[in-house]
Short mmCIF file of C-alpha atoms and ligand atoms in Angstrom, two decimals:
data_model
loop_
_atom_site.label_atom_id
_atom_site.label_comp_id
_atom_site.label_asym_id
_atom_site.label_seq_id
_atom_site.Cartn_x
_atom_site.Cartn_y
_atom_site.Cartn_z
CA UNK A 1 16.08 3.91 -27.74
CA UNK A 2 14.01 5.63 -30.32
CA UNK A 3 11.98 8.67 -29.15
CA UNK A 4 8.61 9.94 -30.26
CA UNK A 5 8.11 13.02 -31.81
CA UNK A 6 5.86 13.82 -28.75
CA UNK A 7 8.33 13.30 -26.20
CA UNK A 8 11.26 14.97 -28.18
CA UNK A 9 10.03 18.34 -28.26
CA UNK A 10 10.35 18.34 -24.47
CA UNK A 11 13.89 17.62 -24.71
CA UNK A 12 15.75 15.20 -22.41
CA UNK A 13 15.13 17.44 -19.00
CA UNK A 14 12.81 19.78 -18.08
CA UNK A 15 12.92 22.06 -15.33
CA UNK A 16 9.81 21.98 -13.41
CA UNK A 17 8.74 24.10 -10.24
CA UNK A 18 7.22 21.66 -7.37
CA UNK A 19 5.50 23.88 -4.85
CA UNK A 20 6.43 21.39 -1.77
CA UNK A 21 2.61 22.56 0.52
CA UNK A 22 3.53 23.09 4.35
CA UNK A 23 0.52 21.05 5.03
CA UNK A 24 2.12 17.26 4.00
CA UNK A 25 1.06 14.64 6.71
CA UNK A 26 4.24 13.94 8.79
CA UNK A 27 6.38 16.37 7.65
CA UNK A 28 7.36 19.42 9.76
CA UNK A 29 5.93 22.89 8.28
CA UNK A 30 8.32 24.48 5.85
CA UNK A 31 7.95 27.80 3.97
CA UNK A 32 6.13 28.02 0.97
CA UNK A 33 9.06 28.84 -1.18
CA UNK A 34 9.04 27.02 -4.03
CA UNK A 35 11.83 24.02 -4.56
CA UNK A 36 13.46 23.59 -7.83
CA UNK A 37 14.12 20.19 -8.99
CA UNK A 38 15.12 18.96 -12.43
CA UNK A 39 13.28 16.64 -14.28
CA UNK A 40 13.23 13.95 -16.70
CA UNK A 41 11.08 12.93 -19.56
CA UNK A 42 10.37 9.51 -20.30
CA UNK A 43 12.05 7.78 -22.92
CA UNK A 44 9.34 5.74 -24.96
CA UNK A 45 9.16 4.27 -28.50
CA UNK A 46 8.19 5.35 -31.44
CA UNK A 47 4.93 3.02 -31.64
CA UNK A 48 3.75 1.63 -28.30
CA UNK A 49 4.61 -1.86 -26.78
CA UNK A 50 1.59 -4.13 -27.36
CA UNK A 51 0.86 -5.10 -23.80
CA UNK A 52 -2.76 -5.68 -24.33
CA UNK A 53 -1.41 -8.64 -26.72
CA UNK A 54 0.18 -10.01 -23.42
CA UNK A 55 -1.26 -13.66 -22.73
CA UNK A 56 -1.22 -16.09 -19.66
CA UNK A 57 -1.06 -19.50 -21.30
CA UNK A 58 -3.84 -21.27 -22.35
CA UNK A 59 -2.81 -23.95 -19.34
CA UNK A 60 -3.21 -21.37 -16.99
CA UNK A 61 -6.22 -19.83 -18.06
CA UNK A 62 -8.32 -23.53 -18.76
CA UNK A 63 -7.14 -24.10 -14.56
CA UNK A 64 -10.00 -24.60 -12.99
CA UNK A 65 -8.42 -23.08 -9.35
CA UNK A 66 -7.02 -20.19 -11.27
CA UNK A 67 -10.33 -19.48 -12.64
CA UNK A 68 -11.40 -19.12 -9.28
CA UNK A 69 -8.88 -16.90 -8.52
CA UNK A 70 -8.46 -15.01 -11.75
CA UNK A 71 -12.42 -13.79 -12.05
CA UNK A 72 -12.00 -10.60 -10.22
CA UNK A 73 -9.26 -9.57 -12.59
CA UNK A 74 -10.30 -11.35 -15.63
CA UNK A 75 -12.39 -8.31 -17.12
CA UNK A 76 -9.95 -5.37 -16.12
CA UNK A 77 -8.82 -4.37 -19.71
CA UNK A 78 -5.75 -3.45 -20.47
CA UNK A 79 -4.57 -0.92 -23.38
CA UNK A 80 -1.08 -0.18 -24.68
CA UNK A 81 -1.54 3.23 -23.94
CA UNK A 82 -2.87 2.97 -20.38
CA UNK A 83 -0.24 0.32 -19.26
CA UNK A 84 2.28 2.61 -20.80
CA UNK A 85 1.21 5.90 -18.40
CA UNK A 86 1.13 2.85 -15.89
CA UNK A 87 4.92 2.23 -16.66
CA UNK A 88 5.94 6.00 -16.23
CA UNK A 89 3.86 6.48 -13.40
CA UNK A 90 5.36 3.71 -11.74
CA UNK A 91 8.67 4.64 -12.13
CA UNK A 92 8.36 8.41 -11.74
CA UNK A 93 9.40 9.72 -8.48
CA UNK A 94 6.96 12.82 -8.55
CA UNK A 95 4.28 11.02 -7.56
CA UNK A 96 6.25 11.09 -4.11
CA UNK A 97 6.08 14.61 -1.70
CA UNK A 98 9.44 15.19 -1.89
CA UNK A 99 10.42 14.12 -5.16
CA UNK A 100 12.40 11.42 -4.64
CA UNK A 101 10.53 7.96 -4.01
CA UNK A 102 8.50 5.87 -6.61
CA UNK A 103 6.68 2.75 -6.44
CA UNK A 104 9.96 1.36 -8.04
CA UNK A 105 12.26 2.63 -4.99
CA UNK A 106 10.95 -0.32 -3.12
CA UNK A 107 9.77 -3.00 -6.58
CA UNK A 108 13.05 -3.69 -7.79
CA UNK A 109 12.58 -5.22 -11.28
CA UNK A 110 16.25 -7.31 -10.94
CA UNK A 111 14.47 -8.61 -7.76
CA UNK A 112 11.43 -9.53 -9.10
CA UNK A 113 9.46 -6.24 -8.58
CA UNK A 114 10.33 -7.08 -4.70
CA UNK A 115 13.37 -5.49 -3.00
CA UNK A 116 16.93 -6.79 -1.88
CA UNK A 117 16.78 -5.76 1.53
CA UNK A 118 14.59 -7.11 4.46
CA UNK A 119 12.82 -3.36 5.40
CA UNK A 120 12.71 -0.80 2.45
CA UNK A 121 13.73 3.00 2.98
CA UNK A 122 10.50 5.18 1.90
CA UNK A 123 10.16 9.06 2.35
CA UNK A 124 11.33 9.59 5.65
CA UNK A 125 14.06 7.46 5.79
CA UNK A 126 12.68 5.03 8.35
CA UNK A 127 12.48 1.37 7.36
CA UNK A 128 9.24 0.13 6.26
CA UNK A 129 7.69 -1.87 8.75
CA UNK A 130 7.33 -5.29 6.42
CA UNK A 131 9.63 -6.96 3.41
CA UNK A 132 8.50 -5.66 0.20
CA UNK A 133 6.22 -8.10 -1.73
CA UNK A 134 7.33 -9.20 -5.11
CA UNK A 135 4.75 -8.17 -7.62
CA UNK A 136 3.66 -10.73 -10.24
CA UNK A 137 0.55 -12.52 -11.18
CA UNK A 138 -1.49 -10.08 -9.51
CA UNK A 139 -4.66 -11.38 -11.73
CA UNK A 140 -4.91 -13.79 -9.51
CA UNK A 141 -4.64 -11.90 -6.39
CA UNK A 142 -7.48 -10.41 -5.01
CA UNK A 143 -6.50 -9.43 -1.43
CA UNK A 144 -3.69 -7.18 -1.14
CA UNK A 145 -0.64 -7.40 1.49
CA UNK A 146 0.98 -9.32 3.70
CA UNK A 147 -1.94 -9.13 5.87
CA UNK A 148 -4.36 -9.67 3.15
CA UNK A 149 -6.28 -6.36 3.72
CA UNK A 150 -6.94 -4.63 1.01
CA UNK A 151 -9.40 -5.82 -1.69
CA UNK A 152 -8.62 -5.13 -5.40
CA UNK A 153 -5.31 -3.87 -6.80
CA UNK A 154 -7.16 -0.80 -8.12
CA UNK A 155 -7.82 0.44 -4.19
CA UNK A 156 -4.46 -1.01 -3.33
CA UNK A 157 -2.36 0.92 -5.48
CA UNK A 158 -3.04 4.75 -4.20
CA UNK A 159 -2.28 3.32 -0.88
CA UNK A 160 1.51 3.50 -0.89
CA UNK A 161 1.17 6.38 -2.45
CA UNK A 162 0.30 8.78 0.68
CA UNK A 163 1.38 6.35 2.98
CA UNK A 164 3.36 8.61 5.23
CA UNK A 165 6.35 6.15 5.13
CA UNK A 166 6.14 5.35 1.78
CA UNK A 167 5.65 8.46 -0.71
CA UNK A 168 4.06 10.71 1.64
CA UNK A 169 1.83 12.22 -0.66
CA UNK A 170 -1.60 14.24 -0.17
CA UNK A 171 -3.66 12.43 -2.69
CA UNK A 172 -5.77 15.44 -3.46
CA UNK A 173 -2.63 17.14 -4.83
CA UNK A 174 -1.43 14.59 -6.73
CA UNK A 175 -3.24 15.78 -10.07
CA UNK A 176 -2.29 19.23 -9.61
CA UNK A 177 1.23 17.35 -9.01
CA UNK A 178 1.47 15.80 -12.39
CA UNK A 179 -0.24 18.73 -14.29
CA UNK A 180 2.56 20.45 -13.61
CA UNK A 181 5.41 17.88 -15.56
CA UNK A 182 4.86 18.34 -19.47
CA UNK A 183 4.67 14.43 -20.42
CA UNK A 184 1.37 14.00 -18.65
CA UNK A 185 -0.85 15.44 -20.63
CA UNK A 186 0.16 13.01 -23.58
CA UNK A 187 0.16 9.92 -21.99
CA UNK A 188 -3.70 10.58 -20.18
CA UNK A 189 -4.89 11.89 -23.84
CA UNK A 190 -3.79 8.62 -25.08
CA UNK A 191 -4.90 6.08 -22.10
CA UNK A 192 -8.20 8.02 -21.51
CA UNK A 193 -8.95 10.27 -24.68
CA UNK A 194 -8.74 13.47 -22.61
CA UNK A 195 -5.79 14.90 -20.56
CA UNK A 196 -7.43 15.26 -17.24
CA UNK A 197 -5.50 14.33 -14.70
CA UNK A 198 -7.05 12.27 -11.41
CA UNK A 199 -6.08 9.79 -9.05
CA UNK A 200 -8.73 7.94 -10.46
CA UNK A 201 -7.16 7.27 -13.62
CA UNK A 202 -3.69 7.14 -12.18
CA UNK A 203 -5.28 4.14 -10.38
CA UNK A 204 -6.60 2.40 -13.25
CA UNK A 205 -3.09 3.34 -15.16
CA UNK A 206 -1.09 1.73 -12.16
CA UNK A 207 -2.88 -1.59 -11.99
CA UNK A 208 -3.14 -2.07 -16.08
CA UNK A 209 0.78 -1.76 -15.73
CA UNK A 210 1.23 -4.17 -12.83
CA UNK A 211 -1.21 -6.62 -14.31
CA UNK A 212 1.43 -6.98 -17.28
CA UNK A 213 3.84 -8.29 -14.75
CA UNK A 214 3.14 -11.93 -15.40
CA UNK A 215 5.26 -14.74 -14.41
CA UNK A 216 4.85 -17.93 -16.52
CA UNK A 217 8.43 -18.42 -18.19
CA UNK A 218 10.84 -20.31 -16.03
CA UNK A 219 12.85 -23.37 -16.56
CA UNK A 220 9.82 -25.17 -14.71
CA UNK A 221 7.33 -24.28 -17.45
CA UNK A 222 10.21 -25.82 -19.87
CA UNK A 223 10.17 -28.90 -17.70
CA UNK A 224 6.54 -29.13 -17.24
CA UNK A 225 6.38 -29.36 -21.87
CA UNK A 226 9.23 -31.48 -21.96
CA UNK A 227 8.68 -33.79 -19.21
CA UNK A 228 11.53 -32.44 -16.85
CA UNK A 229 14.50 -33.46 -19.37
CA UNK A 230 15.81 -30.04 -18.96
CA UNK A 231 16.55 -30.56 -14.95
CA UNK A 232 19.73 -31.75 -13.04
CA UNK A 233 19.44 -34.37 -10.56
CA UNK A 234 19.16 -32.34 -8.16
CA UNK A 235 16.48 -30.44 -9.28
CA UNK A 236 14.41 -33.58 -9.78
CA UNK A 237 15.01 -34.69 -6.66
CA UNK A 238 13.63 -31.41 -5.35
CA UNK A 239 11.18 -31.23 -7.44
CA UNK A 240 10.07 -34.58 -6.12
CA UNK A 241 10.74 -33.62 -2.28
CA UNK A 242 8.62 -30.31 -3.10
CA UNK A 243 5.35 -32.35 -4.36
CA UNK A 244 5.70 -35.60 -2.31
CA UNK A 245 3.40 -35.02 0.18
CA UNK A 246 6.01 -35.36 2.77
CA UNK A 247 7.37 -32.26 2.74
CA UNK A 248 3.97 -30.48 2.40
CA UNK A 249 5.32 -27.73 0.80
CA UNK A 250 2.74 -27.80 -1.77
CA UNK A 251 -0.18 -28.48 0.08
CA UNK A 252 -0.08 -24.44 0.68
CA UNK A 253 1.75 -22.94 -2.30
CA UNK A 254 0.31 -24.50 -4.75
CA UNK A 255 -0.87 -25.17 -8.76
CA UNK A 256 0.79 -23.24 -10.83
CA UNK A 257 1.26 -20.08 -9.50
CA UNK A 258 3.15 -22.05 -6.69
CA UNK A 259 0.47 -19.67 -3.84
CA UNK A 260 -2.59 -19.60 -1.59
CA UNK A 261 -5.44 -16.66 -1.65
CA UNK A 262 -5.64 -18.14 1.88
CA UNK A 263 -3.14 -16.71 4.54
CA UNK A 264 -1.90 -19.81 7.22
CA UNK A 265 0.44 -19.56 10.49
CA UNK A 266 3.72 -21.34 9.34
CA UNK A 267 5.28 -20.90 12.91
CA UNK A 268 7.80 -18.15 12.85
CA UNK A 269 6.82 -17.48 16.05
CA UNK A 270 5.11 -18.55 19.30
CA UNK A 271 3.15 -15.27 20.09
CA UNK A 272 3.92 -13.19 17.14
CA UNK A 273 2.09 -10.41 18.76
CA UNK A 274 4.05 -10.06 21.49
CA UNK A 275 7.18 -10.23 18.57
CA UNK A 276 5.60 -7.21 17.22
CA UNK A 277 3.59 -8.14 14.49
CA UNK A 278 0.64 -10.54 14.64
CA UNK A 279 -0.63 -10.02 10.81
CA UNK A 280 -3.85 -10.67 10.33
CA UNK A 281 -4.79 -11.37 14.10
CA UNK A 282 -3.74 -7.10 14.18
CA UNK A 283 -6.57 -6.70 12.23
CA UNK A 284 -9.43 -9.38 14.14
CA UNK A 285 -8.17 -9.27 16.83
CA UNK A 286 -8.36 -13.17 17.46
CA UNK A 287 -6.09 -15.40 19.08
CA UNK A 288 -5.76 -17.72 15.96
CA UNK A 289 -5.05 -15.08 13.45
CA UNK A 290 -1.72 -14.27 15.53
CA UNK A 291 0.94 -14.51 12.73
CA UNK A 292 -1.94 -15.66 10.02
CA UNK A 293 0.04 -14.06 7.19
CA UNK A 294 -0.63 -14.68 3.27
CA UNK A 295 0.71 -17.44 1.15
CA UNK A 296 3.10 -16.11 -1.18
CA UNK A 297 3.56 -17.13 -4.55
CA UNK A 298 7.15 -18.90 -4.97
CA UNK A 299 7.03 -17.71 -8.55
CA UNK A 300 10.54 -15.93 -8.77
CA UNK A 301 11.53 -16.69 -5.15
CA UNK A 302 15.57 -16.78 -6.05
CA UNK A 303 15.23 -13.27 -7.15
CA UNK A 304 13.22 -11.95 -4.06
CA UNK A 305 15.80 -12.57 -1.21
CA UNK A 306 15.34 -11.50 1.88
CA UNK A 307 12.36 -13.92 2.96
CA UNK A 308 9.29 -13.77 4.81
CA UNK A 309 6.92 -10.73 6.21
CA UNK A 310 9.76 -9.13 7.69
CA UNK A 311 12.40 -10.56 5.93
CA UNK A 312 14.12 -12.53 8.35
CA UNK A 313 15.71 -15.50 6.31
CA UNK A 314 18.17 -13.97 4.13
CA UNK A 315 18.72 -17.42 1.74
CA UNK A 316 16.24 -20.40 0.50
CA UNK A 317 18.67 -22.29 2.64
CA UNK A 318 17.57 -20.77 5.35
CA UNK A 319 14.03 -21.31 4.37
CA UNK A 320 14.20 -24.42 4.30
CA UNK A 321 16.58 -24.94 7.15
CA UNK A 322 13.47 -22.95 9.20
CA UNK A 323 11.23 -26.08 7.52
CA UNK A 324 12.77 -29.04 8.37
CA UNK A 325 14.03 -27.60 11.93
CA UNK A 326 12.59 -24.71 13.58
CA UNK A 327 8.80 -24.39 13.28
CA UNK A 328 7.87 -22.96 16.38
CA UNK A 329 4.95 -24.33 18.57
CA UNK A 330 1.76 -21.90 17.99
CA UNK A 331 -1.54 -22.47 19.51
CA UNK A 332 -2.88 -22.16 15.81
CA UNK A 333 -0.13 -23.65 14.10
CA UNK A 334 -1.65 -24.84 10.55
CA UNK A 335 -2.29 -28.85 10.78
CA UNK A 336 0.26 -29.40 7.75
CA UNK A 337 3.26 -28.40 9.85
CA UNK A 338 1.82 -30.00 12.70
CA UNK A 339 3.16 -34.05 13.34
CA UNK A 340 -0.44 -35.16 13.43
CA UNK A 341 -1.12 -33.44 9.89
CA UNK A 342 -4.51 -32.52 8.96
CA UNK A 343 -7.72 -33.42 10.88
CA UNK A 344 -4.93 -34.40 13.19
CA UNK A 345 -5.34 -33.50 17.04
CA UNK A 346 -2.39 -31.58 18.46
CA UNK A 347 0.05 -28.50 17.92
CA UNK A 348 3.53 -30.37 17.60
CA UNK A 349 5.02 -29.20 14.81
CA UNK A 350 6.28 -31.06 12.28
CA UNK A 351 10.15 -31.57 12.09
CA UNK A 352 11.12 -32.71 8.55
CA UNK A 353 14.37 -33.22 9.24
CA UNK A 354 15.87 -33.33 5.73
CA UNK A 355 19.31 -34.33 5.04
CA UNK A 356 21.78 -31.84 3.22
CA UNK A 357 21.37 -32.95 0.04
CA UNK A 358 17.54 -33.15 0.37
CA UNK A 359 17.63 -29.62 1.22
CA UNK A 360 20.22 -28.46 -1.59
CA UNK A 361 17.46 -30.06 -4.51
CA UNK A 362 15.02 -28.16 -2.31
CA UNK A 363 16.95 -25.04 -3.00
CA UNK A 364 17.67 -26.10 -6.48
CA UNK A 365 14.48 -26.66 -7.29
CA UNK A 366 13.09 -23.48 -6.03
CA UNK A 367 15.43 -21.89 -8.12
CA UNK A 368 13.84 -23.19 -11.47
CA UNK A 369 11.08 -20.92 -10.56
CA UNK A 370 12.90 -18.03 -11.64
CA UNK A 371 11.17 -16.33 -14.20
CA UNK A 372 13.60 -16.14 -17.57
CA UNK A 373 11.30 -12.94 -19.11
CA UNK A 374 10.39 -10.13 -16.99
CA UNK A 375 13.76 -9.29 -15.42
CA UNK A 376 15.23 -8.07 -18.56
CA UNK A 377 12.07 -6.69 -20.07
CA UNK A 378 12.75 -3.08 -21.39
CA UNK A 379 8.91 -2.77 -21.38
CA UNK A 380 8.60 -3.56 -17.43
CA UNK A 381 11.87 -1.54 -16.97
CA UNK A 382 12.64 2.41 -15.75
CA UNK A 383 11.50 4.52 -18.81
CA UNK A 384 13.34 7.70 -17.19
C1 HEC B 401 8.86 2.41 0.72
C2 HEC B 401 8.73 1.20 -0.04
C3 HEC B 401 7.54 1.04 -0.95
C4 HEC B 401 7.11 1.89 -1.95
C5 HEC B 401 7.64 3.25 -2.32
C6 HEC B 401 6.00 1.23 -2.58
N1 HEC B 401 5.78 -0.01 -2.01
FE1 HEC B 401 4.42 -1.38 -2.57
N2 HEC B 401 4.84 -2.49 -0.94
C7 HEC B 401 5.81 -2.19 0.00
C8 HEC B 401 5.66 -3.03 1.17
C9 HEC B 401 6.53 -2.99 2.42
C10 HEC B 401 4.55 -3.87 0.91
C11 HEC B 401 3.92 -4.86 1.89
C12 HEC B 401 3.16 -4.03 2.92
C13 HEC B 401 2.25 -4.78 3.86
O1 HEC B 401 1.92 -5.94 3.58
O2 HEC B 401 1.84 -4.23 4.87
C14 HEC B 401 4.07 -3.52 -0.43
C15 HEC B 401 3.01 -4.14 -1.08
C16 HEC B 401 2.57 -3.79 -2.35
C17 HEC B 401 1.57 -4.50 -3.10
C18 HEC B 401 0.81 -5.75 -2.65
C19 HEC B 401 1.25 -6.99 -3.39
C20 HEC B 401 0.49 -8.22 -2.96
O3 HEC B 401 0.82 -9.32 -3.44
O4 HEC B 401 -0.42 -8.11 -2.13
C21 HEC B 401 1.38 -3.84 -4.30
C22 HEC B 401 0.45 -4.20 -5.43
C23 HEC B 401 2.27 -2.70 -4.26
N3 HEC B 401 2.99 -2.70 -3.08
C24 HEC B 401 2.33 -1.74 -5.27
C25 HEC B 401 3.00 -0.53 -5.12
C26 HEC B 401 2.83 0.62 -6.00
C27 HEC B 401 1.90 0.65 -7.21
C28 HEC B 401 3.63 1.60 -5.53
C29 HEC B 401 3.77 3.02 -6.06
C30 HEC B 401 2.56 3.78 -6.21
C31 HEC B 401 4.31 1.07 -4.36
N4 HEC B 401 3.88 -0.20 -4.13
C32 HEC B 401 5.26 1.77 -3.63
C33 HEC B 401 6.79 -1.22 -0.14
C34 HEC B 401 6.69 -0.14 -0.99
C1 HEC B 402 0.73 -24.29 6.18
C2 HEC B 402 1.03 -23.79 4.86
C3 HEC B 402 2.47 -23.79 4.39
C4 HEC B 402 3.30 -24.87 4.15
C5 HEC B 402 2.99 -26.35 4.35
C6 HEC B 402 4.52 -24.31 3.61
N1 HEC B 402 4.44 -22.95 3.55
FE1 HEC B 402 5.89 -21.73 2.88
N2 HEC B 402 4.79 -20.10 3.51
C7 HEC B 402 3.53 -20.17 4.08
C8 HEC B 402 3.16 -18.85 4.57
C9 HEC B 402 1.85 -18.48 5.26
C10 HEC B 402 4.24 -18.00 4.28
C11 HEC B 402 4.39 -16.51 4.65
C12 HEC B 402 4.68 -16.45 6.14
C13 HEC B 402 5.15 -15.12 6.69
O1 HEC B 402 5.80 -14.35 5.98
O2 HEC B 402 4.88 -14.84 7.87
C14 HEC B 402 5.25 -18.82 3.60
C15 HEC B 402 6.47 -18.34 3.13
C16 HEC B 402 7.37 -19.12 2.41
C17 HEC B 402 8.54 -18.59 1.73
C18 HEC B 402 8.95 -17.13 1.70
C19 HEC B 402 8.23 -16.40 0.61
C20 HEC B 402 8.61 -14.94 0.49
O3 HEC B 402 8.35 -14.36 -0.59
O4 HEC B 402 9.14 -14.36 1.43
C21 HEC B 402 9.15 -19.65 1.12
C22 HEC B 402 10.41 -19.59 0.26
C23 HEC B 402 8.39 -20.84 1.43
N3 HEC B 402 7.32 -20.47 2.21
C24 HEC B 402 8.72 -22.11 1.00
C25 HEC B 402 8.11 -23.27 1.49
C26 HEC B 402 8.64 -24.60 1.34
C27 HEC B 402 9.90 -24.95 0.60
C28 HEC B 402 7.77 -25.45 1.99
C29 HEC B 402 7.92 -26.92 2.23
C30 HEC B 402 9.12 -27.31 2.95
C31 HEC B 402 6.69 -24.61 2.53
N4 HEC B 402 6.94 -23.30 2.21
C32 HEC B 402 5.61 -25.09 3.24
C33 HEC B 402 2.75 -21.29 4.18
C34 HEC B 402 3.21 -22.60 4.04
#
């Protein structure tokens, strides 16, 4: 790929010193010798990807639910030159204490910005206590994680960030950090019109980047212009089982972006508190927000494998299978996996029993929701 003039004259690797402090949350005192690592400088075109040209369609921005959702992020703007530092800073690992992690460690663009593995590894090597969420659509998003806690993706982002597991990072340091790597300087003279550095900015950067992760493309938004011609059988069929009403699977995720802002109890569990981790109800502390977890988007769901908050279902199959069969009893099981349905009295839940093929078209369709853009998109991708 072509490379500015600005980024050339720092040559392919630089050698930077990192002064690792003895003071890092979790980390045993070392000396205060300083640790050599080589790094490298992005690789970025010549004239800057126009991500501030970057569009939902109109039939997603005339939705009146997704005008709900979208107001808190509808006025964040987004410049080529700030989502670009967003992209670098996103995918370099010195924003992590040792070095070694980024953001895209764990958001695995081949997996939809989630990660292939049910717990990810962070800085110290321990697994992280929930499944990576995919990122996409975050416009629409305005509480952040699993457990819905965190309110704007501007707060959210710094978050992993010194998150002892995660990047392990002293957020005070984290300017003097990046002062120290040559490209820096550049790409905050561009975003902001001055160089300085703070995690302020980094913030903004971070979330102008992720909101360019959008998710509209898939062989479903072909079907939904050409009235489903491109589909298989099967995928009709799904598509039908999906929206019937019977299945209920889009009484929760639903409209377009296939989600909930709410968070529901889909019965994983009968005490999920006692399973070690109760979601929501950690933070309320009431009995019928035990295993309230968010709504996920099913946007991109066959690239996000392993499924769930913790990852436990390792196929759609199994999804599904964990649908029609095993919904556990909860005292606050959500009425539409309950047999009585909503307004309904009673905690039975709901046994779909689908036959194999029903659940194949299930799977099928789910599939179609794979996004055909963003996986390959050089301007999403690892600019290192
Ligand atoms: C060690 C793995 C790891 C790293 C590194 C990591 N994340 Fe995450 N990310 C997660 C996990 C796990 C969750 C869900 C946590 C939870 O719900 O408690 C998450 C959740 C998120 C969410 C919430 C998405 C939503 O729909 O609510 C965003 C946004 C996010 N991460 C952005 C980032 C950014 C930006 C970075 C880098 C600065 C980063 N992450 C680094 C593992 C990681
Ligand atoms: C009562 C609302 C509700 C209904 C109905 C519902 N879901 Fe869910 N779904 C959820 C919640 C909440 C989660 C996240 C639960 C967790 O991780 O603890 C979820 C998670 C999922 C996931 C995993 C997402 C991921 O990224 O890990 C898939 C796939 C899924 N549902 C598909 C379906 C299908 C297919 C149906 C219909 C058979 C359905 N859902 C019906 C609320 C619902």
């Amino acid at each position: 790929m072509a490379r500015s003039r600005l980024w050339s004259q720092y040559g392919v690797c630089v050698l930077v010193l990192v002064l690792l402090h003895a003071c890092k949350k979790n980390q045993e005192p070392t000396e205060d010798a300083p640790v050599v690592t080589t790094v490298k400088a992005p690789n970025l075109p010549d004239s800057l990807f126009a991500y501030s040209a970057l569009k939902f369609p109109d039939s997603w921005l005339n939705d009146s639910a997704l005008q709900l959702f979208g107001a808190s992020g509808a006025n964040i703007e987004i410049s080529d030159a700030g989502a670009t530092l967003g992209r670098v800073l996103f995918y370099d690992p010195m924003l992590s204490a040792d070095g070694m992690v980024s953001c895209s460690s764990c958001h695995l663009q081949a997996h939809g910005f989630g990660d292939n593995t049910a717990r990810s590894i962070g800085l110290t090597g321990e697994p992280s206590r929930r499944n990576t969420m995919p990122l996409a659509n975050l416009r629409y998003q305005r509480r952040l994680f699993w457990d819905a806690r965190t309110v704007g993706l501007e707060n959210q982002v710094l978050e992993p960030i010194e998150h002892p597991d995660e990047m392990g990072m002293v957020l005070s340091d984290l300017p003097d950090q990046l002062s120290g790597l040559p490209y820096y300087r550049t790409l905050f003279q561009a975003a902001f019109g001055d160089s300085v550095i703070s995690t302020d900015r980094i913030a903004t950067a971070l979330g102008q980047f992720i909101r360019c992760i959008r998710v509209h493309s898939s062989r479903y938004d072909e079907g939904l212009e050409t009235d489903f011609a491109n589909f298989s059988d099967s995928e009709v069929q799904g598509r039908e089982l999906f929206f019937n009403g019977v299945t209920r699977c889009n009484q929760c995720h639903s409209g377009l972006n296939f989600f909930s802002t709410q968070a529901f109890i889909n019965g994983l569990e009968v005490d999920y508190a006692a399973a070690g981790d109760a979601g929501i109800g950690e933070l309320t502390g009431y009995a019928e927000d035990d295993g309230r977890f968010r709504t996920v988007s099913l946007r991109n769901i066959g690239m996000t494998a392993p499924y769930m908050h913790d990852g436990r279902f390792e196929t759609l199959r199994d999804v599904v299978d964990f649908y029609s069969d095993s919904i556990a009893w909860h005292p606050y099981l959500d009425e539409r996996l309950t047999v009585t349905g909503v307004d309904g009295d009673g905690q039975e839940p709901y046994r779909l029993a689908l036959s194999s093929s029903e659940r194949e078209a299930l799977v099928d369709f789910l599939l179609t929701l794979n996004d055909t853009v963003i996986q390959d998109a050089w301007w999403l991708g690892d600019p290192f």
